[in-house]
């Protein structure tokens, strides 16, 4: 039977949750910032701040449209188009992110392929050596290696990368 949209959403959320849980353990004890690309309603930001209470988390989006109790502190929100805010972050925090969670996809293929290309180009400048990138879109970042997904995540539903050292 073909997968319904509900099936695909469930697989995506299971993979997102499993990959983030894996990444939290992977960066434990390693210094570095956490970047959340795509505040959206704030669901994964809430997950990050809950599981990584000691980390400095910077959140990127072009708007603030989240649950009120998931609004990031103003000085941790980089508001604007992601190509500009990532470039500003690369100047302010060069090679400083230990973990990037990127949740920038939408329902349109044109948006997703353009976003994949933009992120693949821009992210390496902010990644610390060995940083982990957890992404809803496939990326092709210079110097980074694609990783297999952890138990509980079906391949192709989310994407994991490790930056070169
Ligand atoms: C899938 S939602 C993020 C969901 C969020 N992580 C959550 O768990 O609630 C994607 C977000 O990316 C943002 N976005 C899409 N294209 C963008 C762009 N070019 N620049 C900045 N933000 C963008 C949208 O505004 C949207 O909030």
PDB file of C-alpha atoms in Angstrom, residues 33-162:
ATOM      1  CA  UNK A  33      27.048  26.755  19.818  1.00  0.00           C
ATOM      2  CA  UNK A  34      23.784  25.208  18.659  1.00  0.00           C
ATOM      3  CA  UNK A  35      21.992  26.677  15.640  1.00  0.00           C
ATOM      4  CA  UNK A  36      18.313  26.011  14.989  1.00  0.00           C
ATOM      5  CA  UNK A  37      17.470  26.869  11.373  1.00  0.00           C
ATOM      6  CA  UNK A  38      13.689  27.269  11.072  1.00  0.00           C
ATOM      7  CA  UNK A  39      11.875  28.361  14.238  1.00  0.00           C
ATOM      8  CA  UNK A  40       8.451  27.620  12.731  1.00  0.00           C
ATOM      9  CA  UNK A  41       6.059  26.991  15.606  1.00  0.00           C
ATOM     10  CA  UNK A  42       9.024  26.415  17.932  1.00  0.00           C
ATOM     11  CA  UNK A  43       8.561  22.672  18.440  1.00  0.00           C
ATOM     12  CA  UNK A  44      12.123  21.592  17.759  1.00  0.00           C
ATOM     13  CA  UNK A  45      13.534  24.745  19.391  1.00  0.00           C
ATOM     14  CA  UNK A  46      11.652  23.709  22.540  1.00  0.00           C
ATOM     15  CA  UNK A  47      13.188  20.223  22.203  1.00  0.00           C
ATOM     16  CA  UNK A  48      16.712  21.628  21.817  1.00  0.00           C
ATOM     17  CA  UNK A  49      16.508  24.036  24.748  1.00  0.00           C
ATOM     18  CA  UNK A  50      15.019  21.319  26.959  1.00  0.00           C
ATOM     19  CA  UNK A  51      17.659  18.695  26.150  1.00  0.00           C
ATOM     20  CA  UNK A  52      20.598  21.091  25.880  1.00  0.00           C
ATOM     21  CA  UNK A  53      19.975  23.533  28.754  1.00  0.00           C
ATOM     22  CA  UNK A  54      23.654  24.558  29.051  1.00  0.00           C
ATOM     23  CA  UNK A  55      24.106  25.398  25.370  1.00  0.00           C
ATOM     24  CA  UNK A  56      23.892  28.784  23.702  1.00  0.00           C
ATOM     25  CA  UNK A  57      21.202  28.264  21.066  1.00  0.00           C
ATOM     26  CA  UNK A  58      20.751  30.700  18.182  1.00  0.00           C
ATOM     27  CA  UNK A  59      17.551  30.501  16.149  1.00  0.00           C
ATOM     28  CA  UNK A  60      17.125  31.534  12.521  1.00  0.00           C
ATOM     29  CA  UNK A  61      13.883  32.370  10.707  1.00  0.00           C
ATOM     30  CA  UNK A  62      12.471  35.156   8.583  1.00  0.00           C
ATOM     31  CA  UNK A  63       9.574  35.580  11.010  1.00  0.00           C
ATOM     32  CA  UNK A  64       8.476  34.795  14.542  1.00  0.00           C
ATOM     33  CA  UNK A  65       5.303  32.726  14.329  1.00  0.00           C
ATOM     34  CA  UNK A  66       5.719  30.241  17.157  1.00  0.00           C
ATOM     35  CA  UNK A  67       3.903  29.152  20.301  1.00  0.00           C
ATOM     36  CA  UNK A  68       4.226  32.070  22.675  1.00  0.00           C
ATOM     37  CA  UNK A  69       6.097  29.995  25.244  1.00  0.00           C
ATOM     38  CA  UNK A  70       8.602  28.892  22.565  1.00  0.00           C
ATOM     39  CA  UNK A  71       9.748  32.393  21.600  1.00  0.00           C
ATOM     40  CA  UNK A  72      13.562  32.585  21.776  1.00  0.00           C
ATOM     41  CA  UNK A  73      15.183  35.456  23.693  1.00  0.00           C
ATOM     42  CA  UNK A  74      15.506  38.431  21.331  1.00  0.00           C
ATOM     43  CA  UNK A  75      19.319  38.340  21.468  1.00  0.00           C
ATOM     44  CA  UNK A  76      19.304  34.677  20.372  1.00  0.00           C
ATOM     45  CA  UNK A  77      17.007  35.177  17.369  1.00  0.00           C
ATOM     46  CA  UNK A  78      18.581  35.894  13.975  1.00  0.00           C
ATOM     47  CA  UNK A  79      15.662  37.278  12.041  1.00  0.00           C
ATOM     48  CA  UNK A  80      15.748  37.596   8.263  1.00  0.00           C
ATOM     49  CA  UNK A  81      16.321  35.682   5.085  1.00  0.00           C
ATOM     50  CA  UNK A  82      18.531  32.692   5.805  1.00  0.00           C
ATOM     51  CA  UNK A  83      21.108  33.523   3.142  1.00  0.00           C
ATOM     52  CA  UNK A  84      21.759  36.865   4.865  1.00  0.00           C
ATOM     53  CA  UNK A  85      21.528  35.687   8.491  1.00  0.00           C
ATOM     54  CA  UNK A  86      23.820  32.708   7.898  1.00  0.00           C
ATOM     55  CA  UNK A  87      26.353  34.967   6.247  1.00  0.00           C
ATOM     56  CA  UNK A  88      26.164  37.335   9.258  1.00  0.00           C
ATOM     57  CA  UNK A  89      26.512  34.340  11.599  1.00  0.00           C
ATOM     58  CA  UNK A  90      29.603  33.168   9.733  1.00  0.00           C
ATOM     59  CA  UNK A  91      31.227  36.555  10.403  1.00  0.00           C
ATOM     60  CA  UNK A  92      30.090  36.701  14.049  1.00  0.00           C
ATOM     61  CA  UNK A  93      30.592  33.003  14.923  1.00  0.00           C
ATOM     62  CA  UNK A  94      33.102  31.550  12.454  1.00  0.00           C
ATOM     63  CA  UNK A  95      33.415  27.741  12.759  1.00  0.00           C
ATOM     64  CA  UNK A  96      31.660  27.901  16.161  1.00  0.00           C
ATOM     65  CA  UNK A  97      28.594  25.619  15.875  1.00  0.00           C
ATOM     66  CA  UNK A  98      28.867  22.136  17.403  1.00  0.00           C
ATOM     67  CA  UNK A  99      25.344  21.241  16.254  1.00  0.00           C
ATOM     68  CA  UNK A 100      23.115  22.636  13.523  1.00  0.00           C
ATOM     69  CA  UNK A 101      19.539  21.454  13.270  1.00  0.00           C
ATOM     70  CA  UNK A 102      18.155  22.569   9.939  1.00  0.00           C
ATOM     71  CA  UNK A 103      14.387  22.273   9.447  1.00  0.00           C
ATOM     72  CA  UNK A 104      13.948  24.564   6.461  1.00  0.00           C
ATOM     73  CA  UNK A 105      11.971  22.398   4.070  1.00  0.00           C
ATOM     74  CA  UNK A 106       8.494  23.123   2.740  1.00  0.00           C
ATOM     75  CA  UNK A 107       5.969  21.330   0.572  1.00  0.00           C
ATOM     76  CA  UNK A 108       7.369  22.590  -2.709  1.00  0.00           C
ATOM     77  CA  UNK A 109      10.191  20.862  -4.510  1.00  0.00           C
ATOM     78  CA  UNK A 110      11.479  24.144  -5.979  1.00  0.00           C
ATOM     79  CA  UNK A 111      11.891  25.653  -2.491  1.00  0.00           C
ATOM     80  CA  UNK A 112      13.551  22.512  -1.175  1.00  0.00           C
ATOM     81  CA  UNK A 113      16.127  22.159  -3.929  1.00  0.00           C
ATOM     82  CA  UNK A 114      17.030  25.869  -3.773  1.00  0.00           C
ATOM     83  CA  UNK A 115      17.237  25.689   0.046  1.00  0.00           C
ATOM     84  CA  UNK A 116      19.428  22.559  -0.083  1.00  0.00           C
ATOM     85  CA  UNK A 117      21.835  24.336  -2.432  1.00  0.00           C
ATOM     86  CA  UNK A 118      21.910  27.519  -0.308  1.00  0.00           C
ATOM     87  CA  UNK A 119      22.516  25.631   2.956  1.00  0.00           C
ATOM     88  CA  UNK A 120      25.128  23.368   1.407  1.00  0.00           C
ATOM     89  CA  UNK A 121      27.034  26.465   0.335  1.00  0.00           C
ATOM     90  CA  UNK A 122      26.604  28.523   3.513  1.00  0.00           C
ATOM     91  CA  UNK A 123      26.828  26.055   6.386  1.00  0.00           C
ATOM     92  CA  UNK A 124      30.505  24.993   6.241  1.00  0.00           C
ATOM     93  CA  UNK A 125      31.605  28.489   7.358  1.00  0.00           C
ATOM     94  CA  UNK A 126      29.770  28.150  10.706  1.00  0.00           C
ATOM     95  CA  UNK A 127      30.616  24.516  11.509  1.00  0.00           C
ATOM     96  CA  UNK A 128      33.201  23.693  14.177  1.00  0.00           C
ATOM     97  CA  UNK A 129      35.561  20.830  13.307  1.00  0.00           C
ATOM     98  CA  UNK A 130      33.578  17.575  13.668  1.00  0.00           C
ATOM     99  CA  UNK A 131      30.249  19.411  14.074  1.00  0.00           C
ATOM    100  CA  UNK A 132      27.017  17.528  13.526  1.00  0.00           C
ATOM    101  CA  UNK A 133      24.344  18.709  11.090  1.00  0.00           C
ATOM    102  CA  UNK A 134      20.849  17.234  11.423  1.00  0.00           C
ATOM    103  CA  UNK A 135      18.754  18.215   8.415  1.00  0.00           C
ATOM    104  CA  UNK A 136      15.310  17.658   6.957  1.00  0.00           C
ATOM    105  CA  UNK A 137      16.794  18.215   3.476  1.00  0.00           C
ATOM    106  CA  UNK A 138      19.699  16.409   1.828  1.00  0.00           C
ATOM    107  CA  UNK A 139      22.846  18.568   1.735  1.00  0.00           C
ATOM    108  CA  UNK A 140      26.122  18.463  -0.166  1.00  0.00           C
ATOM    109  CA  UNK A 141      28.592  20.350   2.045  1.00  0.00           C
ATOM    110  CA  UNK A 142      32.263  20.539   1.181  1.00  0.00           C
ATOM    111  CA  UNK A 143      34.322  18.634   3.748  1.00  0.00           C
ATOM    112  CA  UNK A 144      31.352  16.957   5.465  1.00  0.00           C
ATOM    113  CA  UNK A 145      30.496  13.261   5.512  1.00  0.00           C
ATOM    114  CA  UNK A 146      26.990  11.814   5.368  1.00  0.00           C
ATOM    115  CA  UNK A 147      26.255   9.510   8.311  1.00  0.00           C
ATOM    116  CA  UNK A 148      23.877   6.561   8.610  1.00  0.00           C
ATOM    117  CA  UNK A 149      20.739   7.294  10.616  1.00  0.00           C
ATOM    118  CA  UNK A 150      20.372   5.913  14.156  1.00  0.00           C
ATOM    119  CA  UNK A 151      17.955   3.211  15.251  1.00  0.00           C
ATOM    120  CA  UNK A 152      14.382   4.443  15.030  1.00  0.00           C
ATOM    121  CA  UNK A 153      14.978   6.560  11.921  1.00  0.00           C
ATOM    122  CA  UNK A 154      14.256   5.298   8.419  1.00  0.00           C
ATOM    123  CA  UNK A 155      16.932   6.222   5.853  1.00  0.00           C
ATOM    124  CA  UNK A 156      15.905   9.120   3.628  1.00  0.00           C
ATOM    125  CA  UNK A 157      13.400  10.610   6.106  1.00  0.00           C
ATOM    126  CA  UNK A 158      16.065  12.873   7.694  1.00  0.00           C
ATOM    127  CA  UNK A 159      19.764  13.484   7.053  1.00  0.00           C
ATOM    128  CA  UNK A 160      22.882  13.485   9.248  1.00  0.00           C
ATOM    129  CA  UNK A 161      26.333  14.906   8.481  1.00  0.00           C
ATOM    130  CA  UNK A 162      29.626  15.327  10.302  1.00  0.00           C
TER     131      UNK A 162
END
